[in-house]
Amino acid sequence: MPDEFEKPDRVLKAREGEESKESQQSPVGNESLHDRQDLLHELQVHQIELEMQNDELRRTQERLYQAMEKYNDLYDFAPVGYVTSDIIGHILESNLTFADQLGVARSHLIHSLLWGHAFAPDRDIFVSHHDQVFRTGKRQSCELRLKGSAGRLLHVQLDSVPGTDVNGAAVCRTSATDITARKKAEEKLNKVHENLERMVDERTAKLRVSEEKFRKLSHEFHALLNAVSDTLILFSPSLEVLWTNRVLDSGLDKESSAAVRKYCDKLLSESSSSSEDDLMTRCFETSEVEVAVVSFDGAVLDVKAFPVRDAGNINSVLLWVSDVTEKMALQAEALQASHLAALGELAAGVAHEINNPITGIINYGQILINECNPESLEKDIGERIVKEGERVGRIVKTLLSYSRHGRHDKRPVRIQTVLEESLVLSQAQIRKEGIDLKIHIAEGLPLVNAYFQQLQQVFINIINNARHALNEKFPKRHEEKRLEINIENVLINSRQHVRIIFFDLGSGINGHDLPFITKPFFSTKAFGKGTGLGLTISQRIISEHDGLLTFESEKDEFTRVIIELPAVG
């Protein structure tokens, strides 16, 4: 190419020389030569530009060729199959991966129907998928099976988007991802899931049966525990209430748990009064059964703490609280009855030993009365001897009657007679202690159907309590050291009753102690001065007579004991 450009240059230069000569000869000739030189320069510039453009085009063509090779490699050897089809479904292009997936040569795929390679039962899925792409103009996805060589089935996921070819015709570009391994894994997973569900169903059925049995046993167990009169409370190592048989069927809620906890705190404070640690703490520490007897709200409680072991560890403690008040009261009453029986035997012996000589004394006194002058001192002495002898005999008779504690049939009795017999045994002490005794008995009192000795026991117990209260407040004689006994007839619920009121101005009873004074072993007296059973027994006796025993009292002011007994008829 340089030689081709050199020849015109020489010609031009020769012509320029000639034109130069001519220009020297003529001014017009000089201008024509200048134009030709400009034209030559422009042609040279265009030549350079064309050469540069040619080099750029050559480099661009090289880059396009490399990019095309890279695209072809990516397209053919992609891990998923790529296929392009027209609106009817003919395959226009396909990569090698899609051909390998079907196990056929790529040349055999071109111009074949894409849906023809689908497994017959899944062809409708593909046709619908293909139509949706062109109808909506949006990306569509589906899963179906393709039929490969030798009848091999291939599970694929098709993702298709609409597009156009170089001529502007509508085409569908589809990627086919082999999901056969995933489908097999899902199938295995489904089988495992089905087996697990079957096993779970079988296990659930067995658990349901076991749970029903457990629920039945638990219901029977809780019914049995709730029927137990004792209180059972289960504690955790942190001394939280886990369970108790003293809660309603609704369960151990927060409020009831707090109430049980409060009860236990008060109870355990009583049980630990003589020890640094409470009963349950000691049980957790020693792993041994701990026992305590507690006086609690007027009751005597037998408290036991049992360790509950699990794999050798103490994970809870069962507190068993038994109210032994009634049991101890019955034992004490039985002991008292045995004492009364012994007293009865003693009284019978004493009565036998006293009655004979007292009869002789009374007879000698009567002889003095009969033989002496009515106005003489001897007759007066004889009358005194007879009176005191009869009083001794009456005391012996009353003592013998009181000591005969055996229960006989109820019989109509006069309340005033019961009171008189009761005062025979205590009137001497009343006089000795300087107590002013005032008795008011209404007229026309009806009879009461009662056990005579039992009512006598109640009256004596109440009188003795009044004596103790008066002596505590007034150690010596005092104008207010007074015991009043009133007996009257009242109408209660349209029935005649006899009301007996014992009123004293003694030391009285605290308001918070008043509800507990009939509880067994509860006593306001100093230790050793009372068993705490007197009013308990009195309450039971009055209840057995269908009567009512009530108390009114103020500390350091007064005490009023009211007995109401139904009249006969």
Coordinates of C-alpha atoms in Angstrom, one line a residue:
M1 CA 0.0 0.0 0.0
P2 CA 2.9 2.6 0.6
D3 CA 4.0 2.1 -3.1
E4 CA 0.6 2.9 -4.3
F5 CA 0.6 6.2 -2.4
E6 CA 4.2 7.1 -3.5
K7 CA 3.4 7.1 -7.3
P8 CA 0.7 9.7 -7.1
D9 CA 3.0 11.8 -4.9
R10 CA 5.7 11.8 -7.5
V11 CA 3.2 12.8 -10.2
L12 CA 1.8 15.5 -8.0
K13 CA 5.3 16.8 -7.2
A14 CA 6.1 16.8 -11.0
R15 CA 2.9 18.6 -11.7
E16 CA 3.5 21.0 -8.8
G17 CA 6.9 21.8 -10.4
E18 CA 5.3 22.5 -13.7
E19 CA 2.6 24.5 -12.1
S20 CA 5.2 26.4 -10.2
K21 CA 6.9 27.4 -13.4
E22 CA 3.6 28.3 -14.9
S23 CA 2.7 30.3 -11.8
Q24 CA 5.8 32.2 -12.1
Q25 CA 4.8 32.9 -15.6
S26 CA 1.1 33.6 -14.9
P27 CA -0.8 34.6 -11.6
V28 CA -3.9 32.5 -12.5
G29 CA -1.9 29.4 -12.8
N30 CA -0.5 29.9 -9.4
E31 CA -4.0 29.8 -7.7
S32 CA -5.0 26.4 -9.3
L33 CA -1.9 24.8 -8.0
H34 CA -2.6 25.8 -4.4
D35 CA -6.1 24.3 -4.5
R36 CA -4.7 21.0 -5.7
Q37 CA -2.3 20.9 -2.8
D38 CA -5.1 21.4 -0.3
L39 CA -7.1 18.6 -1.8
L40 CA -4.1 16.3 -1.6
H41 CA -3.7 17.1 2.1
E42 CA -7.3 16.3 2.8
L43 CA -7.0 13.0 1.1
Q44 CA -4.0 12.1 3.2
V45 CA -6.0 12.9 6.4
H46 CA -8.9 10.8 5.4
Q47 CA -6.6 8.0 4.6
I48 CA -5.1 8.1 8.1
E49 CA -8.6 8.2 9.7
L50 CA -9.7 5.2 7.6
E51 CA -6.7 3.2 8.7
M52 CA -7.4 4.0 12.4
Q53 CA -11.1 3.0 12.0
N54 CA -10.0 -0.2 10.3
D55 CA -7.7 -1.1 13.2
E56 CA -10.6 -0.4 15.8
L57 CA -13.0 -2.5 13.8
R58 CA -10.5 -5.3 13.7
R59 CA -10.0 -5.2 17.5
T60 CA -13.8 -5.0 18.1
Q61 CA -14.3 -8.0 15.8
E62 CA -11.7 -9.9 17.8
R63 CA -13.4 -9.0 21.1
L64 CA -16.8 -10.0 19.7
Y65 CA -15.4 -13.3 18.6
Q66 CA -14.0 -14.0 22.0
A67 CA -17.2 -13.0 23.7
M68 CA -19.1 -15.3 21.4
E69 CA -16.9 -18.2 22.2
K70 CA -17.3 -17.5 26.0
Y71 CA -21.1 -17.3 25.6
N72 CA -21.2 -20.5 23.6
D73 CA -19.2 -22.3 26.3
L74 CA -21.4 -20.9 29.1
Y75 CA -24.5 -21.7 27.1
D76 CA -23.5 -25.2 26.1
F77 CA -21.9 -26.3 29.3
A78 CA -24.2 -24.7 31.9
P79 CA -25.4 -27.0 34.7
V80 CA -29.0 -26.5 33.5
G81 CA -30.6 -27.0 30.2
Y82 CA -31.5 -24.0 28.0
V83 CA -33.9 -24.2 25.1
T84 CA -35.6 -21.6 22.9
S85 CA -39.0 -22.4 21.3
D86 CA -41.4 -20.5 19.1
I87 CA -45.0 -19.8 19.9
I88 CA -46.1 -23.2 18.6
G89 CA -43.5 -25.1 20.6
H90 CA -40.9 -25.9 18.0
I91 CA -37.3 -26.0 19.4
L92 CA -35.3 -23.2 17.8
E93 CA -32.1 -23.5 19.9
S94 CA -30.8 -25.8 22.6
N95 CA -27.6 -26.2 24.6
L96 CA -25.7 -29.4 25.0
T97 CA -26.8 -29.8 28.6
F98 CA -30.5 -30.1 27.6
A99 CA -29.5 -32.6 24.9
D100 CA -27.5 -34.6 27.5
Q101 CA -30.5 -34.5 29.9
L102 CA -32.7 -36.1 27.3
G103 CA -29.9 -38.4 26.0
V104 CA -30.2 -37.3 22.4
A105 CA -28.1 -35.4 19.9
R106 CA -28.7 -31.7 19.8
S107 CA -29.2 -31.8 16.0
H108 CA -32.2 -34.1 16.6
L109 CA -33.8 -31.6 19.0
I110 CA -33.9 -28.6 16.6
H111 CA -37.3 -28.1 15.0
S112 CA -38.9 -30.8 17.1
L113 CA -41.9 -30.0 19.4
L114 CA -40.7 -29.3 22.9
W115 CA -43.9 -30.6 24.6
G116 CA -43.3 -33.9 22.7
H117 CA -40.4 -34.7 25.0
A118 CA -42.7 -34.4 28.1
F119 CA -43.9 -37.5 29.8
A120 CA -47.4 -38.2 28.5
P121 CA -49.3 -37.6 31.8
D122 CA -47.4 -34.3 32.2
R123 CA -47.9 -32.8 28.7
D124 CA -51.0 -30.8 29.7
I125 CA -48.9 -29.2 32.4
F126 CA -46.3 -28.1 29.9
V127 CA -48.8 -26.9 27.3
S128 CA -50.5 -24.8 30.0
H129 CA -47.1 -23.5 31.2
H130 CA -46.1 -22.6 27.6
D131 CA -49.4 -20.8 26.9
Q132 CA -49.1 -18.8 30.2
V133 CA -45.8 -17.4 29.1
F134 CA -47.1 -15.9 25.9
R135 CA -50.5 -14.9 27.3
T136 CA -49.2 -13.1 30.4
G137 CA -45.8 -11.9 29.2
K138 CA -44.3 -12.8 32.6
R139 CA -42.0 -15.4 33.9
Q140 CA -43.7 -18.8 34.6
S141 CA -42.5 -21.9 36.5
C142 CA -43.6 -25.5 36.8
E143 CA -42.4 -29.0 37.6
L144 CA -42.9 -31.9 35.3
R145 CA -41.3 -35.1 34.0
L146 CA -39.4 -35.4 30.7
K147 CA -39.0 -38.6 28.8
G148 CA -35.4 -39.3 28.0
S149 CA -33.7 -42.1 26.0
A150 CA -34.5 -45.7 26.9
G151 CA -37.7 -44.5 28.6
R152 CA -35.8 -42.8 31.4
L153 CA -37.9 -40.2 33.3
L154 CA -36.3 -37.0 34.3
H155 CA -37.9 -34.6 36.9
V156 CA -37.2 -31.0 35.9
Q157 CA -38.2 -27.6 37.0
L158 CA -39.0 -25.3 34.0
D159 CA -38.5 -21.5 34.3
S160 CA -39.6 -19.7 31.2
V161 CA -39.6 -16.0 30.1
P162 CA -41.0 -14.5 26.9
G163 CA -38.7 -12.8 24.3
T164 CA -38.2 -12.0 20.6
D165 CA -35.7 -13.2 17.9
V166 CA -33.7 -11.1 15.5
N167 CA -36.7 -10.9 13.2
G168 CA -39.0 -9.7 16.0
A169 CA -40.9 -13.0 16.3
A170 CA -42.1 -14.1 19.7
V171 CA -40.1 -16.8 21.3
C172 CA -40.0 -18.6 24.7
R173 CA -36.7 -19.0 26.5
T174 CA -36.7 -21.9 29.0
S175 CA -34.3 -23.2 31.6
A176 CA -34.7 -26.9 32.7
T177 CA -33.2 -27.7 36.1
D178 CA -32.7 -31.4 36.9
I179 CA -34.5 -32.0 40.2
T180 CA -34.6 -35.8 40.0
A181 CA -32.3 -36.2 43.0
R182 CA -34.4 -33.8 44.9
K183 CA -37.6 -35.6 44.0
K184 CA -36.1 -38.9 45.1
A185 CA -34.9 -37.3 48.3
E186 CA -38.4 -35.9 48.8
E187 CA -40.0 -39.3 48.1
K188 CA -37.7 -40.9 50.7
L189 CA -38.4 -38.1 53.1
N190 CA -42.1 -38.5 52.6
K191 CA -41.8 -42.3 53.2
V192 CA -39.8 -41.6 56.4
H193 CA -42.4 -38.9 57.3
E194 CA -45.2 -41.3 56.8
N195 CA -43.5 -44.0 58.8
L196 CA -42.8 -41.4 61.6
E197 CA -46.5 -40.3 61.5
R198 CA -47.6 -43.9 61.7
M199 CA -45.2 -44.5 64.6
V200 CA -46.3 -41.3 66.2
D201 CA -50.0 -42.3 65.8
E202 CA -49.3 -45.7 67.3
R203 CA -47.3 -44.2 70.1
T204 CA -49.9 -41.5 70.7
A205 CA -52.6 -44.1 70.9
K206 CA -50.5 -46.0 73.5
L207 CA -49.8 -42.8 75.3
R208 CA -53.5 -41.9 75.2
V209 CA -54.3 -45.3 76.8
S210 CA -51.6 -44.9 79.4
E211 CA -52.6 -41.3 80.0
E212 CA -56.2 -42.4 80.5
K213 CA -55.0 -45.0 83.0
F214 CA -52.8 -42.5 84.7
R215 CA -55.6 -40.0 84.8
K216 CA -57.9 -42.5 86.4
L217 CA -55.3 -43.6 88.9
S218 CA -54.4 -40.0 89.6
H219 CA -58.1 -39.2 90.1
E220 CA -58.5 -42.1 92.5
F221 CA -55.3 -41.2 94.2
H222 CA -56.3 -37.6 94.7
A223 CA -59.8 -38.6 95.7
L224 CA -58.2 -40.8 98.3
L225 CA -55.8 -38.1 99.6
N226 CA -58.6 -35.5 99.6
A227 CA -60.7 -37.9 101.7
V228 CA -58.0 -38.1 104.3
S229 CA -58.9 -35.8 107.2
D230 CA -55.2 -34.9 107.7
T231 CA -53.5 -32.2 105.8
L232 CA -50.8 -33.2 103.3
I233 CA -48.5 -30.6 101.7
L234 CA -45.6 -31.3 99.3
F235 CA -42.6 -28.9 99.4
S236 CA -39.7 -28.3 97.0
P237 CA -36.1 -27.8 98.2
S238 CA -36.8 -24.0 98.0
L239 CA -39.8 -24.6 100.3
E240 CA -42.4 -23.8 97.6
V241 CA -45.8 -25.5 97.8
L242 CA -45.9 -28.1 95.1
W243 CA -49.2 -29.8 96.0
T244 CA -51.7 -30.1 98.9
N245 CA -54.9 -32.0 99.5
R246 CA -56.5 -28.9 101.0
V247 CA -57.0 -27.1 97.7
L248 CA -60.2 -27.2 95.5
D249 CA -60.3 -29.2 92.2
S250 CA -59.5 -26.1 90.3
G251 CA -55.8 -26.6 91.3
L252 CA -53.1 -24.9 93.2
D253 CA -53.4 -21.3 91.9
K254 CA -51.3 -18.4 93.0
E255 CA -53.7 -17.2 95.6
S256 CA -54.3 -20.6 97.2
S257 CA -50.6 -21.4 97.1
A258 CA -49.9 -18.1 99.0
A259 CA -52.6 -19.1 101.6
V260 CA -51.1 -22.5 102.1
R261 CA -47.6 -20.9 102.4
K262 CA -48.9 -18.5 105.0
Y263 CA -50.5 -21.4 107.0
C264 CA -47.3 -23.4 106.8
D265 CA -45.1 -20.4 107.9
K266 CA -47.3 -20.0 111.0
L267 CA -47.3 -23.7 111.6
L268 CA -43.6 -24.1 111.2
S269 CA -42.8 -21.2 113.4
E270 CA -44.6 -23.0 116.1
S271 CA -42.8 -26.3 115.4
S272 CA -39.4 -24.5 115.3
S273 CA -39.9 -22.5 118.6
S274 CA -37.4 -24.8 120.3
S275 CA -35.0 -25.2 117.4
E276 CA -33.1 -22.9 115.0
D277 CA -34.4 -24.7 111.9
D278 CA -38.0 -25.6 111.1
L279 CA -39.2 -29.1 110.5
M280 CA -38.9 -29.2 106.7
T281 CA -35.4 -27.7 106.7
R282 CA -34.2 -30.3 109.1
C283 CA -35.8 -33.0 107.0
F284 CA -34.0 -31.8 103.9
E285 CA -30.7 -31.6 105.8
T286 CA -30.9 -34.9 107.7
S287 CA -32.9 -37.0 105.1
E288 CA -34.7 -38.4 108.1
V289 CA -38.3 -38.3 109.3
E290 CA -38.9 -35.3 111.5
V291 CA -41.7 -35.2 114.1
A292 CA -43.1 -32.4 116.2
V293 CA -46.3 -31.8 118.3
V294 CA -47.6 -28.2 117.9
S295 CA -50.3 -26.2 119.6
F296 CA -51.9 -24.3 116.8
D297 CA -55.0 -22.1 116.9
G298 CA -56.3 -23.9 119.9
A299 CA -55.7 -27.4 118.4
V300 CA -53.0 -30.0 119.1
L301 CA -51.3 -31.0 115.8
D302 CA -49.0 -34.0 115.2
V303 CA -46.7 -32.8 112.5
K304 CA -44.4 -35.1 110.5
A305 CA -42.0 -34.3 107.7
F306 CA -41.2 -37.3 105.3
P307 CA -38.3 -37.0 102.8
V308 CA -39.3 -38.0 99.2
R309 CA -36.3 -39.6 97.4
D310 CA -35.6 -39.8 93.7
A311 CA -32.5 -41.7 92.6
G312 CA -31.2 -41.3 96.1
N313 CA -31.6 -37.6 96.2
I314 CA -34.2 -35.7 98.4
N315 CA -36.2 -33.7 95.8
S316 CA -39.2 -32.9 98.0
V317 CA -40.6 -33.2 101.5
L318 CA -44.1 -34.3 102.4
L319 CA -45.5 -32.5 105.4
W320 CA -48.2 -34.6 107.2
V321 CA -50.3 -32.6 109.7
S322 CA -52.7 -34.6 111.9
D323 CA -55.2 -33.0 114.3
V324 CA -54.9 -35.1 117.4
T325 CA -56.9 -32.7 119.6
E326 CA -60.0 -34.9 119.7
K327 CA -58.0 -38.0 120.2
M328 CA -56.1 -36.6 123.1
A329 CA -59.3 -35.1 124.5
L330 CA -60.9 -38.5 124.4
Q331 CA -57.9 -40.0 126.0
A332 CA -57.9 -37.3 128.7
E333 CA -61.7 -37.8 129.2
A334 CA -61.2 -41.5 129.4
L335 CA -58.5 -40.9 132.0
Q336 CA -60.8 -38.5 133.8
A337 CA -63.5 -41.2 133.7
S338 CA -61.1 -43.7 135.2
H339 CA -60.2 -41.2 137.9
L340 CA -63.9 -40.6 138.6
A341 CA -64.4 -44.4 138.8
A342 CA -61.6 -44.6 141.3
L343 CA -63.2 -41.6 143.1
G344 CA -66.5 -43.5 143.0
E345 CA -65.0 -46.5 144.6
L346 CA -63.3 -44.3 147.2
A347 CA -66.5 -42.3 147.7
A348 CA -68.4 -45.5 148.2
G349 CA -65.9 -46.7 150.8
V350 CA -65.9 -43.3 152.5
A351 CA -69.7 -43.1 152.4
H352 CA -69.9 -46.6 154.0
E353 CA -67.4 -45.6 156.7
I354 CA -69.0 -42.2 157.3
N355 CA -72.7 -43.1 157.0
N356 CA -72.7 -45.6 159.8
P357 CA -71.2 -43.3 162.5
I358 CA -73.0 -40.2 161.2
T359 CA -76.3 -42.1 161.5
G360 CA -75.3 -42.8 165.2
I361 CA -74.4 -39.2 165.7
I362 CA -77.8 -38.0 164.2
N363 CA -79.6 -40.5 166.4
Y364 CA -77.8 -39.3 169.5
G365 CA -78.7 -35.8 168.6
Q366 CA -82.3 -36.7 168.2
I367 CA -82.3 -38.4 171.6
L368 CA -81.1 -35.1 173.1
I369 CA -83.9 -33.3 171.4
N370 CA -86.5 -35.7 172.5
E371 CA -85.3 -36.0 176.2
C372 CA -84.4 -32.4 176.9
N373 CA -86.5 -29.4 177.8
P374 CA -87.6 -27.5 174.7
E375 CA -86.0 -24.3 176.1
S376 CA -82.8 -25.9 177.3
L377 CA -79.4 -25.5 175.8
E378 CA -79.0 -29.2 175.4
K379 CA -82.0 -29.3 173.0
D380 CA -80.4 -26.6 170.9
I381 CA -77.1 -28.5 170.8
G382 CA -79.0 -31.6 169.8
E383 CA -80.7 -29.8 166.9
R384 CA -77.3 -28.4 165.8
I385 CA -75.9 -32.0 165.9
V386 CA -78.8 -33.3 163.8
K387 CA -78.5 -30.4 161.3
E388 CA -74.7 -30.8 160.8
G389 CA -75.0 -34.6 160.7
E390 CA -77.6 -34.3 157.9
R391 CA -75.4 -31.9 156.0
V392 CA -72.4 -34.3 156.2
G393 CA -74.7 -37.1 155.0
R394 CA -75.9 -34.9 152.1
I395 CA -72.4 -34.1 151.1
V396 CA -71.4 -37.7 151.1
K397 CA -74.5 -38.6 149.1
T398 CA -73.8 -35.8 146.5
L399 CA -70.1 -36.9 146.3
L400 CA -71.2 -40.5 145.7
S401 CA -73.7 -39.4 143.1
Y402 CA -71.2 -37.1 141.3
S403 CA -68.6 -39.9 141.2
R404 CA -71.0 -42.3 139.6
H405 CA -70.1 -41.1 136.1
G406 CA -71.9 -44.0 134.3
R407 CA -74.4 -42.8 131.7
H408 CA -78.0 -43.7 132.5
D409 CA -81.1 -42.9 130.5
K410 CA -82.1 -39.3 130.4
R411 CA -84.9 -38.4 132.8
P412 CA -86.8 -35.2 133.5
V413 CA -84.9 -33.2 136.1
R414 CA -85.3 -29.9 137.9
I415 CA -82.5 -27.5 137.0
Q416 CA -82.7 -25.9 140.4
T417 CA -82.1 -29.3 141.9
V418 CA -79.0 -29.9 139.7
L419 CA -77.7 -26.4 140.8
E420 CA -78.3 -27.2 144.5
E421 CA -76.5 -30.5 144.3
S422 CA -73.6 -28.8 142.4
L423 CA -73.3 -26.0 145.1
V424 CA -73.2 -28.6 147.9
L425 CA -69.6 -29.6 146.7
S426 CA -68.4 -26.0 146.1
Q427 CA -70.3 -23.7 148.4
A428 CA -67.8 -24.1 151.3
Q429 CA -65.0 -23.0 149.0
I430 CA -67.1 -20.1 147.8
R431 CA -67.7 -18.9 151.3
K432 CA -64.0 -19.4 152.3
E433 CA -62.8 -17.3 149.3
G434 CA -65.1 -14.4 150.2
I435 CA -67.2 -14.7 147.0
D436 CA -70.7 -13.1 147.2
L437 CA -73.0 -15.7 145.7
K438 CA -76.4 -14.5 144.4
I439 CA -78.9 -16.9 143.0
H440 CA -82.2 -15.9 141.3
I441 CA -84.5 -18.7 140.2
A442 CA -87.7 -17.9 138.4
E443 CA -90.9 -19.6 139.4
G444 CA -92.7 -22.2 137.3
L445 CA -89.6 -23.5 135.6
P446 CA -90.3 -26.5 133.3
L447 CA -88.4 -29.8 133.7
V448 CA -85.5 -30.6 131.4
N449 CA -84.8 -34.1 130.0
A450 CA -81.2 -34.6 130.9
Y451 CA -78.4 -36.7 132.4
F452 CA -78.3 -35.4 136.0
Q453 CA -74.6 -36.1 136.7
Q454 CA -73.5 -34.6 133.4
L455 CA -75.3 -31.3 133.9
Q456 CA -73.9 -31.3 137.5
Q457 CA -70.4 -31.7 136.0
V458 CA -71.1 -28.7 133.6
F459 CA -72.3 -26.5 136.5
I460 CA -69.4 -27.4 138.8
N461 CA -66.9 -26.7 136.0
I462 CA -68.4 -23.2 135.2
I463 CA -68.6 -22.3 138.9
N464 CA -65.0 -23.3 139.4
N465 CA -63.9 -21.2 136.4
A466 CA -65.8 -18.2 137.8
R467 CA -64.1 -18.8 141.2
H468 CA -60.7 -18.8 139.5
A469 CA -61.4 -15.6 137.6
L470 CA -62.7 -13.8 140.7
N471 CA -59.7 -14.9 142.8
E472 CA -57.3 -13.9 140.1
K473 CA -58.8 -10.4 139.9
F474 CA -59.6 -10.0 143.6
P475 CA -57.2 -12.1 145.8
K476 CA -59.0 -10.8 148.9
R477 CA -62.5 -9.8 149.7
H478 CA -64.0 -7.1 147.5
E479 CA -67.5 -5.7 147.0
E480 CA -67.3 -6.7 143.3
K481 CA -66.1 -10.2 144.0
R482 CA -69.5 -11.6 143.1
L483 CA -71.0 -14.6 141.3
E484 CA -74.6 -14.3 140.0
I485 CA -76.6 -17.3 138.9
N486 CA -80.0 -16.7 137.2
I487 CA -82.3 -19.4 135.9
E488 CA -85.3 -18.3 133.8
N489 CA -87.9 -19.6 131.4
V490 CA -87.5 -18.4 127.7
L491 CA -89.2 -19.1 124.4
I492 CA -86.8 -20.0 121.6
N493 CA -88.2 -20.9 118.1
S494 CA -91.7 -21.5 119.6
R495 CA -90.3 -23.9 122.2
Q496 CA -89.9 -23.6 125.9
H497 CA -86.3 -23.5 127.1
V498 CA -84.6 -23.1 130.5
R499 CA -81.8 -20.5 130.4
I500 CA -79.1 -20.6 133.0
I501 CA -76.8 -17.6 133.2
F502 CA -73.5 -17.5 135.2
F503 CA -72.2 -14.0 135.6
D504 CA -69.0 -12.9 137.3
L505 CA -66.9 -9.7 137.4
G506 CA -63.6 -11.6 137.3
S507 CA -60.5 -11.3 135.0
G508 CA -62.5 -11.9 131.8
I509 CA -61.2 -13.3 128.5
N510 CA -59.4 -11.7 125.6
G511 CA -61.5 -11.2 122.5
H512 CA -59.0 -13.2 120.3
D513 CA -59.1 -16.1 122.8
L514 CA -62.8 -16.3 123.0
P515 CA -63.4 -18.4 119.9
F516 CA -60.9 -21.0 121.2
I517 CA -62.0 -21.5 124.8
T518 CA -64.0 -24.7 123.9
K519 CA -61.1 -26.2 121.9
P520 CA -59.4 -29.1 123.6
F521 CA -56.4 -28.3 125.7
F522 CA -56.9 -24.5 125.3
S523 CA -56.7 -22.7 128.6
T524 CA -56.3 -19.1 129.8
K525 CA -55.1 -20.3 133.1
A526 CA -51.5 -20.5 134.1
F527 CA -49.6 -23.6 133.3
G528 CA -50.5 -26.5 135.6
K529 CA -53.7 -24.9 136.8
G530 CA -56.0 -26.4 134.2
T531 CA -56.2 -29.2 131.6
G532 CA -58.0 -27.2 129.0
L533 CA -60.7 -29.9 128.8
G534 CA -63.4 -28.5 131.1
L535 CA -65.2 -26.3 128.6
T536 CA -64.6 -28.8 125.8
I537 CA -66.4 -31.5 127.8
S538 CA -69.1 -29.0 128.8
Q539 CA -69.7 -28.0 125.2
R540 CA -70.1 -31.6 124.1
I541 CA -72.5 -32.4 127.1
I542 CA -74.7 -29.4 126.3
S543 CA -74.7 -30.3 122.6
E544 CA -75.8 -33.9 123.5
H545 CA -78.7 -32.3 125.4
D546 CA -79.7 -30.4 122.2
G547 CA -78.8 -27.2 124.1
L548 CA -76.6 -24.2 123.4
L549 CA -73.5 -23.0 125.3
T550 CA -72.4 -19.4 124.6
F551 CA -69.9 -17.0 126.1
E552 CA -69.7 -13.2 126.5
S553 CA -66.6 -11.6 128.0
E554 CA -64.3 -8.6 128.1
K555 CA -60.8 -8.7 129.5
D556 CA -60.7 -7.4 133.1
E557 CA -64.4 -6.6 133.1
F558 CA -66.8 -9.6 133.2
T559 CA -67.7 -13.1 131.9
R560 CA -71.2 -14.3 131.1
V561 CA -71.8 -18.0 130.4
I562 CA -75.2 -18.8 129.0
I563 CA -76.7 -22.3 128.9
E564 CA -80.0 -22.9 127.1
L565 CA -81.7 -26.3 127.4
P566 CA -85.0 -27.4 125.7
A567 CA -87.8 -28.1 128.2
V568 CA -89.6 -31.4 128.4
G569 CA -92.6 -31.6 126.0

